[in-house]
Short mmCIF file of C-alpha atoms in Angstrom, two decimals:
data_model
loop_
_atom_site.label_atom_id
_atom_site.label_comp_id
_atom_site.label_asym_id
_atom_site.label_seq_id
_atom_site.Cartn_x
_atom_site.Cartn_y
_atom_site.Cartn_z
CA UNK A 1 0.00 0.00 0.00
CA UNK A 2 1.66 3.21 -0.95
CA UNK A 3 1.99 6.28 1.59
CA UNK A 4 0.26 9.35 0.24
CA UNK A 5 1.27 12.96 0.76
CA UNK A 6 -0.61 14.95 -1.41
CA UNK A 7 -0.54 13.57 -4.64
CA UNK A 8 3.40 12.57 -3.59
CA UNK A 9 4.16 9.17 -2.66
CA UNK A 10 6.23 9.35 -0.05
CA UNK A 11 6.35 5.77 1.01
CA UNK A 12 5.09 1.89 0.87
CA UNK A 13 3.52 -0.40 3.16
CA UNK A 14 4.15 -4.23 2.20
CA UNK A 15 3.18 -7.58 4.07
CA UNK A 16 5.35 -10.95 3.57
CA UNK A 17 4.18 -14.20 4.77
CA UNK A 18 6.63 -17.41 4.73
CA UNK A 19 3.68 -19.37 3.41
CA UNK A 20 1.36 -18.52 0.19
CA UNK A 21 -1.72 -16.76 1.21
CA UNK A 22 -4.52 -14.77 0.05
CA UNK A 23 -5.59 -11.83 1.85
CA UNK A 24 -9.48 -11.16 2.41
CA UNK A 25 -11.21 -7.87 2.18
CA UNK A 26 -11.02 -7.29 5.77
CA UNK A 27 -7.75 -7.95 6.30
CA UNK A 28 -6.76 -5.11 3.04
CA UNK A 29 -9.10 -2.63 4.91
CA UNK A 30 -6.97 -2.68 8.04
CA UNK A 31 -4.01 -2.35 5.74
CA UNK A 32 -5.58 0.96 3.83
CA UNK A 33 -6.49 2.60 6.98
CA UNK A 34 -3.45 2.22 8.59
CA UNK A 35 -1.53 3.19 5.22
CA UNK A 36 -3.35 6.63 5.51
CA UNK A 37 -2.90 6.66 9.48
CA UNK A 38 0.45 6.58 8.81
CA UNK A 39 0.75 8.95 5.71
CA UNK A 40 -0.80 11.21 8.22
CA UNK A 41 1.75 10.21 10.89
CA UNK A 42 4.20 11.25 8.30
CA UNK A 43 2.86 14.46 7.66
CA UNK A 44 3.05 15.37 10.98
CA UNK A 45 6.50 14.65 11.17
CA UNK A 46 7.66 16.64 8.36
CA UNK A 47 5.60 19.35 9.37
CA UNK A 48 6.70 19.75 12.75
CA UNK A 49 10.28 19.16 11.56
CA UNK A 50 9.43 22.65 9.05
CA UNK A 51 7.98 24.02 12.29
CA UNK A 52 10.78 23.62 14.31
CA UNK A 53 13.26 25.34 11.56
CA UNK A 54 10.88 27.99 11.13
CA UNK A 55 10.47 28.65 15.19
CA UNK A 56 14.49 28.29 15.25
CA UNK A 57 14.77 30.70 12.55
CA UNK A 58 12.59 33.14 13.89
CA UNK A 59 14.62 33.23 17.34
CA UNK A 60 17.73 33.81 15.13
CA UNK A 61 16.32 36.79 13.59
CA UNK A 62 14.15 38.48 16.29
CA UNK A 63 18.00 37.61 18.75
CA UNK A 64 19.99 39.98 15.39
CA UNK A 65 17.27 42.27 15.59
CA UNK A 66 17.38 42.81 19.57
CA UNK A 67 21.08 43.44 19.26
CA UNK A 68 20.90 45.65 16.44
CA UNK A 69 18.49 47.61 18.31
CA UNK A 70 20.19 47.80 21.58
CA UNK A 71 23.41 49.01 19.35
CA UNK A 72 21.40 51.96 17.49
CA UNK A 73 20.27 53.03 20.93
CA UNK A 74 23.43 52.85 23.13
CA UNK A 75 24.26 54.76 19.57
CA UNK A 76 21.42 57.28 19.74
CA UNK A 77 22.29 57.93 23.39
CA UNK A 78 25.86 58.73 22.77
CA UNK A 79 24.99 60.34 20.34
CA UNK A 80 22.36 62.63 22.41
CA UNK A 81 24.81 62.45 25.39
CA UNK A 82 27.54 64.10 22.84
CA UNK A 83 25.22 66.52 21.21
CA UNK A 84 24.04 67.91 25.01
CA UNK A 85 27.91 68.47 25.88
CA UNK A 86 28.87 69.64 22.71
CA UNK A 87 26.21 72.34 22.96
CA UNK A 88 26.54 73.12 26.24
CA UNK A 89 30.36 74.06 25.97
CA UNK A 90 29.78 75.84 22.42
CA UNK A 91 27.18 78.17 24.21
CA UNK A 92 28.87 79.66 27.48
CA UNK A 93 31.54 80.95 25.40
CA UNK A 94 28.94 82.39 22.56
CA UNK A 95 27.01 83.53 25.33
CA UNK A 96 29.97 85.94 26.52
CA UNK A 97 30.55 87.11 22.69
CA UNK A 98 27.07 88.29 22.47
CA UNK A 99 27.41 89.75 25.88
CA UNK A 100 30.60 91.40 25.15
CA UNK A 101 29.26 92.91 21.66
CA UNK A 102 26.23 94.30 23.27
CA UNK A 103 28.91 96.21 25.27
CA UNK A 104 31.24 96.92 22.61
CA UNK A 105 28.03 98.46 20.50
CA UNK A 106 27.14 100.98 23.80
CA UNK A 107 30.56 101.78 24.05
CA UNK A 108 30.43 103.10 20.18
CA UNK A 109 27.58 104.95 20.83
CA UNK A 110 29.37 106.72 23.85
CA UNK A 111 32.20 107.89 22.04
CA UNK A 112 30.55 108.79 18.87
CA UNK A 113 32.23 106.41 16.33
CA UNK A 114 29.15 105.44 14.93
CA UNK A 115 30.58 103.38 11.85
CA UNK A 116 31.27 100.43 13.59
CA UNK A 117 27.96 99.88 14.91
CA UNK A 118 27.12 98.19 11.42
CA UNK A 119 29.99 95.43 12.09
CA UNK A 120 28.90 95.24 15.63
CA UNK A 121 25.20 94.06 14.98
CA UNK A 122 26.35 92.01 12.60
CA UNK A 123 28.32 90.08 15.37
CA UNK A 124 24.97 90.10 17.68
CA UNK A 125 22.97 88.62 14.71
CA UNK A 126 25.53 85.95 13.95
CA UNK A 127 25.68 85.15 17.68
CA UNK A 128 22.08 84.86 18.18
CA UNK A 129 21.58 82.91 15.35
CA UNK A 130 24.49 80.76 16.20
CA UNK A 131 22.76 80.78 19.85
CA UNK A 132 19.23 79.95 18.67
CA UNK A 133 20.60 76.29 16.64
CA UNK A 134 22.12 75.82 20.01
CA UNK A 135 19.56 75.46 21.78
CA UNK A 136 17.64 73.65 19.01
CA UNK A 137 19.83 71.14 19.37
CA UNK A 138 19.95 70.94 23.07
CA UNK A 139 15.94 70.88 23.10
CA UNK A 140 16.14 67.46 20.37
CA UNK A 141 18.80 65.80 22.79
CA UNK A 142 16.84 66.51 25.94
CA UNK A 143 13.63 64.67 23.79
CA UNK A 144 16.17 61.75 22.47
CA UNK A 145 16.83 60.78 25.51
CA UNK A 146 13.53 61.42 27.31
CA UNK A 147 14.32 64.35 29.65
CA UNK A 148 11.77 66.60 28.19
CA UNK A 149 9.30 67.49 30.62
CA UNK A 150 6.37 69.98 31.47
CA UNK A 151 6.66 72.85 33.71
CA UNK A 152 2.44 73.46 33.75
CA UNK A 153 0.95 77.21 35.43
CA UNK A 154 -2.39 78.93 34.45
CA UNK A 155 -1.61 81.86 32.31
CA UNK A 156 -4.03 84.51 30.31
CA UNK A 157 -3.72 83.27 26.68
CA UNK A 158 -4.34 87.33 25.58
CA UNK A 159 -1.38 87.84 27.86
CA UNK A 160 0.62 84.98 25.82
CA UNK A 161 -0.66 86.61 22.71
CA UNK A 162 0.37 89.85 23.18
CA UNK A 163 4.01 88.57 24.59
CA UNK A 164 3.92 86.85 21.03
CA UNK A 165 2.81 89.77 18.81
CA UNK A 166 5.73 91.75 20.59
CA UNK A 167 8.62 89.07 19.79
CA UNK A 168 7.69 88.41 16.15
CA UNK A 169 6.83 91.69 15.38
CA UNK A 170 10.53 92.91 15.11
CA UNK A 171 11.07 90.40 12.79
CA UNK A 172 8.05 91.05 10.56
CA UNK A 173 9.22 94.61 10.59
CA UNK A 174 12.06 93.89 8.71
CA UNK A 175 10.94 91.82 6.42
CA UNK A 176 8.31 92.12 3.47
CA UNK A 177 5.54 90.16 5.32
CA UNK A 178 2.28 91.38 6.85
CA UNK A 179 1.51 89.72 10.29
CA UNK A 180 -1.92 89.45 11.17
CA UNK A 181 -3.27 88.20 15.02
CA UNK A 182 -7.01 86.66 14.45
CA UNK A 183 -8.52 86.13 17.99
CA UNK A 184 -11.39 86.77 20.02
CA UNK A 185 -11.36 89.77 22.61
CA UNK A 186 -11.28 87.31 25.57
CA UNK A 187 -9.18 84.13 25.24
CA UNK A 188 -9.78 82.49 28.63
CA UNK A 189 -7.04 81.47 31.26
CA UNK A 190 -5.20 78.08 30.03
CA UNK A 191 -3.01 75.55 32.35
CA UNK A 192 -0.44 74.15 30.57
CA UNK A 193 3.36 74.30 29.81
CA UNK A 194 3.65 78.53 28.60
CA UNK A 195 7.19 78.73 27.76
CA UNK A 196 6.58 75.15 25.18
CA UNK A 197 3.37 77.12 23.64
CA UNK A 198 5.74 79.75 23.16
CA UNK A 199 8.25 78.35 21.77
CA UNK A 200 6.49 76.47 19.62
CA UNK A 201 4.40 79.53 17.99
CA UNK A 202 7.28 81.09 17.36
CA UNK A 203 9.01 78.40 15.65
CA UNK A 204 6.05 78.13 13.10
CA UNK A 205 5.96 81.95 12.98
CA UNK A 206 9.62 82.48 12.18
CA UNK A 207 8.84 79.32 9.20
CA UNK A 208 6.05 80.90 8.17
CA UNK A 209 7.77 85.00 7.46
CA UNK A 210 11.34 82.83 6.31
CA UNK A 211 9.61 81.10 3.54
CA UNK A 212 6.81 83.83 2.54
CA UNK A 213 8.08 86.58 0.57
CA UNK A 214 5.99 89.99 -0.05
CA UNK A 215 3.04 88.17 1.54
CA UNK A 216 0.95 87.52 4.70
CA UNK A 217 1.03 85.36 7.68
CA UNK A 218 -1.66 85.43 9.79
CA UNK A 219 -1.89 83.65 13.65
CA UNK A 220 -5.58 82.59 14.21
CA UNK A 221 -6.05 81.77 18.04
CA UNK A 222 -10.03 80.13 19.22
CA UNK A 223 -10.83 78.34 21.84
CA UNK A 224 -13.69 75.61 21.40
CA UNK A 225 -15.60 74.81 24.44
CA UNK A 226 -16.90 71.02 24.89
CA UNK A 227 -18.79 69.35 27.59
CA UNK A 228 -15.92 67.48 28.53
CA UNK A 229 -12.92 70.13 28.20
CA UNK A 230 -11.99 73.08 26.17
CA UNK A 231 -9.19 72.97 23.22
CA UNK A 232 -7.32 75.61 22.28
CA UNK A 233 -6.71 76.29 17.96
CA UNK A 234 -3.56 77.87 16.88
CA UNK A 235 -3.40 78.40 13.09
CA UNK A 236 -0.74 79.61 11.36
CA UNK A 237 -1.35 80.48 7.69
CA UNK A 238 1.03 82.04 5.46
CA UNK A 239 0.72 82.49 1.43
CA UNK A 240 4.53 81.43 0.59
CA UNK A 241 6.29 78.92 -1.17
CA UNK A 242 4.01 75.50 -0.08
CA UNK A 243 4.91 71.96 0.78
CA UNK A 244 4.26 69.08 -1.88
CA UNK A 245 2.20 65.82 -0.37
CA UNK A 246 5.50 64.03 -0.34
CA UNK A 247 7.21 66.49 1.62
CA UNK A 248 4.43 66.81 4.63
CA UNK A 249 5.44 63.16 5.33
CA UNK A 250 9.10 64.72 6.69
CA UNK A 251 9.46 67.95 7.56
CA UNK A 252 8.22 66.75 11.34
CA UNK A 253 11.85 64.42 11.21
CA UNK A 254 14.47 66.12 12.94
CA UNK A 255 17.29 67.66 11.06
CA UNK A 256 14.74 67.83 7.94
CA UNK A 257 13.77 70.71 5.15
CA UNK A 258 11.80 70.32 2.70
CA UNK A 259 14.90 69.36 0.41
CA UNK A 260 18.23 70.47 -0.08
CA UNK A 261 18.00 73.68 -2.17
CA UNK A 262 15.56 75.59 0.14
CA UNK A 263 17.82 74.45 2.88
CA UNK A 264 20.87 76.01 1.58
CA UNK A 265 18.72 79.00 0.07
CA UNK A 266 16.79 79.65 3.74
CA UNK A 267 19.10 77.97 6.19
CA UNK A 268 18.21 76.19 9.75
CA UNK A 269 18.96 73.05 11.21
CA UNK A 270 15.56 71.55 10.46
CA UNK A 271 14.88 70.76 13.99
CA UNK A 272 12.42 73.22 14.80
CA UNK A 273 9.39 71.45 13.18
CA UNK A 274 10.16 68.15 15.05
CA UNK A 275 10.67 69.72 18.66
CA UNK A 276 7.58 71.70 18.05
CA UNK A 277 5.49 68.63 17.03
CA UNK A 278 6.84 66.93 20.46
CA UNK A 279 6.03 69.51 22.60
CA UNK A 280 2.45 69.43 21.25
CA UNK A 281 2.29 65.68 21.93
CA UNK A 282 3.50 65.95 25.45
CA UNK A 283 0.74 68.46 26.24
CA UNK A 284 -1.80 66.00 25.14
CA UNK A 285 -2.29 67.96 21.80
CA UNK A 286 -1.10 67.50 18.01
CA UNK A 287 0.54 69.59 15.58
CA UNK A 288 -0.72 69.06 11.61
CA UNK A 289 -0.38 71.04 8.03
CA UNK A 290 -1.95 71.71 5.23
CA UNK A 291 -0.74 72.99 2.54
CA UNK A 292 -0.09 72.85 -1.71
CA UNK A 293 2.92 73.95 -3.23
CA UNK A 294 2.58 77.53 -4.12
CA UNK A 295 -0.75 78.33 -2.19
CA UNK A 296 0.91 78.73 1.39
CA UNK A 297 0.75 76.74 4.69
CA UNK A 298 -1.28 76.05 7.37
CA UNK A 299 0.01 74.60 10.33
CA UNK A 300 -2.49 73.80 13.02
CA UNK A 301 -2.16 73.13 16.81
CA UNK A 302 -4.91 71.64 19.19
CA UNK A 303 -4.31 71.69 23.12
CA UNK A 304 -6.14 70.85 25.78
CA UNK A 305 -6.62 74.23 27.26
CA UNK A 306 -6.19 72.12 30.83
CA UNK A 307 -3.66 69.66 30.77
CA UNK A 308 -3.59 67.14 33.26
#
């Protein structure tokens, strides 16, 4: 009787008596069903045999894929760990060249020789600019490595507002941008983390006037009330260059643009995005955009107006 795998043979079953013989019908029954008991006995075998190579496999692979994870992050770590040093050291010594500027630039004004002042703002601007990437990249090592935390208070949101209008302003000023504040007369009080909703406004307001040109950027602020809990709406809207489909998908990566040329053309370390986005999600909120490549930007932020 042959053993049956499948339409594969994959063995025989034979009988041999010392004397001649003729086997009855019941006798050849029993034979059949244990030829197929034990076709299925050998199925069983070779499939736990696959089984066991497959499970064995699988251990091998998901043991490479635990070590190649622990590497990348005792890598990411020393990398963060490096990054937080580096920065540190780089900005006590900045911070005494843009101290010692602002001094130099008051002692031109004192004795009159007021064509150096030119040279000496540019030294403040390269120094705060310098300063500013600094701390960008402190901010992304402190959220590598999980230090980033919230420092909540209540705070009047038209007091936050106006502290914002005040610091962008400047920079409006002296560009060819409009700025525009949308917002109702009475915001409400909000508990949350002030200095991160700050910080994060202005990132997307300094993106918004450094890739707009002879345009407008508006800041929409509303507060919708629900049963449960308020949210607060931050929109930022600006009519410049635009962000393809493609491109949404990464400019919330840290140390991203939108691609190469318009990094070189509009500079940054392509960090603000990605710290902004965190500091959103650690408030309980989110941080999305819209947007079509030469219509402008809109880059929206929800947060609970009381986070827990």
């Amino acid at each position: 009787f042959p053993l049956r795998s499948g339409s594969l043979i994959t063995g025989v079953i034979g009988l041999v008596y010392l004397e001649k013989r003729t086997f009855g019908s019941p006798e050849l029954d029993i034979l059949e069903k244990f030829a197929q008991l034990a076709s299925l006995a050998l199925d069983n075998s070779f499939l736990y045999s696959a089984l066991q190579r497959e499970l064995a496999e699988r251990e091998r692979t998901e043991h490479e894929l635990q070590i190649a994870k622990n590497a990348a992050e005792s890598a990411n770590q020393i990398k963060s760990n490096f990054l937080a040093s580096m920065s540190h050291e780089l900005r006590t010594p900045l911070n005494a060249i843009i101290g010692y500027s602002e001094m130099l630039e008051e002692d031109i004004h004192l004795t009159g020789n007021e064509g150096m002042i030119e040279d000496v703002q540019r030294i403040q601007a390269a120094g705060s600019l310098l300063l500013e990437m600094i701390n960008e990249i402190l901010d992304i090592s402190r959220i590598e490595a999980g230090r980033a935390h919230l420092e909540l208070e209540t705070f009047s949101l038209d007091d936050l507002i106006a502290l914002i209008r005040a610091i962008v302003q400047p920079m409006f000023d002296h560009s060819s941008n409009e700025f525009v504040i949308k917002a109702a007369d009475s915001l409400g009080l909000m508990h949350s983390d002030r200095i991160k909703v700050r910080q994060t406004l202005f990132n997307l307001l300094s993106n918004a006037n450094k890739f707009t040109e002879n345009g407008l950027v508006t800041l929409t602020v509303q507060r919708d009330a629900h049963e449960t809990a308020d949210w607060i709406q931050f929109d930022v809207t600006d009519t410049g260059i635009g962000i393809s489909e493609n491109q949404q998908k990464k400019i919330f990566e840290p140390f991203t643009q939108v691609d190469a040329t318009i990094s070189r053309r509009y500079g940054g370390t392509g960090l603000g995005l990605a710290i902004s986005r965190h500091y959103c999600e650690l408030m309980g909120g989110e941080l999305f955009v819209k947007s079509h490549i030469g219509e402008g930007s809109t880059f929206t932020i929800r947060l609970p107006a009381e986070v827990q």
